[in-house]
XYZ file of C-alpha atoms in Angstrom:
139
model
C 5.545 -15.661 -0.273
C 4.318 -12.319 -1.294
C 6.143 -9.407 -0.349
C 3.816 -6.022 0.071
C 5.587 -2.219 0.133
C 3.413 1.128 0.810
C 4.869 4.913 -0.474
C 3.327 7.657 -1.127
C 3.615 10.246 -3.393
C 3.270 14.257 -3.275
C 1.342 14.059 -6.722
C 0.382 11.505 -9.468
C 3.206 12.955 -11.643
C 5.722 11.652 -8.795
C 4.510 8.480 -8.873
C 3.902 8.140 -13.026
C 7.686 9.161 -13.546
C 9.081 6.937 -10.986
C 6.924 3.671 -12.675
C 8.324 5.034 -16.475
C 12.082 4.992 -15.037
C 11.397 1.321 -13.176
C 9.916 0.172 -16.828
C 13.177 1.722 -18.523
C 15.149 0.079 -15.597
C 13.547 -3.200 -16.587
C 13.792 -3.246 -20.186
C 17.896 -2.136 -20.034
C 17.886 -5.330 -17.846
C 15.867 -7.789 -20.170
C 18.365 -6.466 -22.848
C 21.571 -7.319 -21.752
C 20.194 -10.277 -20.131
C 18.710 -11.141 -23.669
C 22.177 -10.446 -24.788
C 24.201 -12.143 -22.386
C 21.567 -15.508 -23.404
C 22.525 -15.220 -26.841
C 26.995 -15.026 -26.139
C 25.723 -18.257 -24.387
C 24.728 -20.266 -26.889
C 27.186 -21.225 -28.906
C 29.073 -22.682 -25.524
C 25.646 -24.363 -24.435
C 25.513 -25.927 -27.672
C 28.349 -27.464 -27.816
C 28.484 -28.526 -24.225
C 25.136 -29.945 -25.045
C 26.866 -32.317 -27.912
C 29.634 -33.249 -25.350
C 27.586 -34.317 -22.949
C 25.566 -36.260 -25.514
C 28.548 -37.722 -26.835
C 29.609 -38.845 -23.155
C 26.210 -40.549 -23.029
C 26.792 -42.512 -25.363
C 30.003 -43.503 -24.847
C 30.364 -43.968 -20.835
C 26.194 -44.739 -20.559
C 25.948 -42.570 -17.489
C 23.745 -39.197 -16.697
C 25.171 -36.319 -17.362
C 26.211 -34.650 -14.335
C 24.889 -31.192 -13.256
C 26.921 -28.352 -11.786
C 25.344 -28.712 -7.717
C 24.855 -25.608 -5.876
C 26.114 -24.744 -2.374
C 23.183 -23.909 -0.709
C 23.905 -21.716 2.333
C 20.252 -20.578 3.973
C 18.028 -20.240 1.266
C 21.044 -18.895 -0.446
C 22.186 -21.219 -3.792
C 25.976 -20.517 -4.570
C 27.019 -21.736 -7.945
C 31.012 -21.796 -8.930
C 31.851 -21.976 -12.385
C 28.184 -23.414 -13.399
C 28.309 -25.285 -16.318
C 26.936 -23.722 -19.686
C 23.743 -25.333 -19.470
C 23.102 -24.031 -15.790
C 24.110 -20.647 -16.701
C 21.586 -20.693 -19.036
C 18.615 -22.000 -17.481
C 19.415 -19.713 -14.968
C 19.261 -17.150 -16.783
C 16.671 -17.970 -19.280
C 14.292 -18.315 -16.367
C 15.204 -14.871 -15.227
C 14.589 -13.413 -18.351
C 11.187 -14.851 -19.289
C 10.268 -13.897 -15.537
C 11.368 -9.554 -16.039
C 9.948 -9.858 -19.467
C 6.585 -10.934 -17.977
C 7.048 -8.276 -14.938
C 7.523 -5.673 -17.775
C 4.534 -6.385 -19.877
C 2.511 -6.062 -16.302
C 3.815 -2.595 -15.429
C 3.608 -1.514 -18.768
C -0.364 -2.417 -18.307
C -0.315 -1.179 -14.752
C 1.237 2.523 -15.630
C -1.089 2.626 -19.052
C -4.256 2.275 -16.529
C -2.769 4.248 -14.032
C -2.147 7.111 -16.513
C -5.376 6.911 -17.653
C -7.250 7.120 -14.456
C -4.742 9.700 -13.372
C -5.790 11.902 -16.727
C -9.356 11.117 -16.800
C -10.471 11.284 -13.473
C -8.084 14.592 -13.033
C -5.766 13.031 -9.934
C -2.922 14.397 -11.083
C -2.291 17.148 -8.190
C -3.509 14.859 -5.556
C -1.261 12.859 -3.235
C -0.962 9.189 -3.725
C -0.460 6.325 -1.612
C 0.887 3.323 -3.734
C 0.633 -0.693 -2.478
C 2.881 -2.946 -4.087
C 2.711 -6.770 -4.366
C 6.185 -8.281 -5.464
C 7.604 -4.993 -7.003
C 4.085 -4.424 -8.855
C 1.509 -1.391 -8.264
C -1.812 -2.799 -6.935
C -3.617 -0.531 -5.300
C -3.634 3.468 -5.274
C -5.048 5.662 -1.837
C -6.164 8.878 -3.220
C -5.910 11.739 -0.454
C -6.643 15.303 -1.076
């Protein structure tokens, strides 16, 4: 489901400095998330082994920590290693990816701001999931 946000803007400048401090928002996230992945990995690795070991020992599956899922909402307590991971990992490689976008978006956006001499102008920004995707012009 996409999610879709309008707001406008006095002047280009507004709306430039408020993408810059979402991108700075963004990458202070991605880098203690990126740290908090690496503390992990010395405890997912050797979870990993233990569950390999029990494997081969007792023959079974190894058993994953099941969320409570109360509507929509999934409630993990005291997640394994592994899950804490993955969860995280795919949170990670998912703001990374969001970052490299609105670095693109404001590097266009700055450009057509500069070139096409918008900057006093009021602006009228449409997001798509958290992203700039279309700019309204007025003045």
């Amino acid at each position: 489901m996409d999610i879709y946000s309008v707001k406008t803007f006095g002047d280009a400048g507004q709306f430039l400095a408020e993408l810059d401090a979402q991108i700075k928002q963004l990458e202070d996230l991605v880098k203690a998330v990126g740290a908090e992945l690496e503390r992990l990995k010395p405890s997912l690795e050797r979870y990993r082994r233990l569950q390999e070991l029990l494997k081969r020992f007792s023959g079974g599956s190894s058993e994953r920590s099941a969320p409570l899922e109360i509507t929509g909402l999934q409630l993990y307590v005291d997640p394994n290693p592994m899950v804490k991971y993955e969860i995280l990992d795919e949170s990670y490689k998912h703001m990374v990816d969001l970052l490299s976008v609105l670095k693109k978006v404001r590097e266009v956006a700055q450009s057509v701001i500069r070139e096409g001499g918008l900057e006093s102008l009021r602006i009228t920004v449409q997001y798509k999931n958290g992203i700039p995707v279309k700019l309204i012009v007025t003045g």
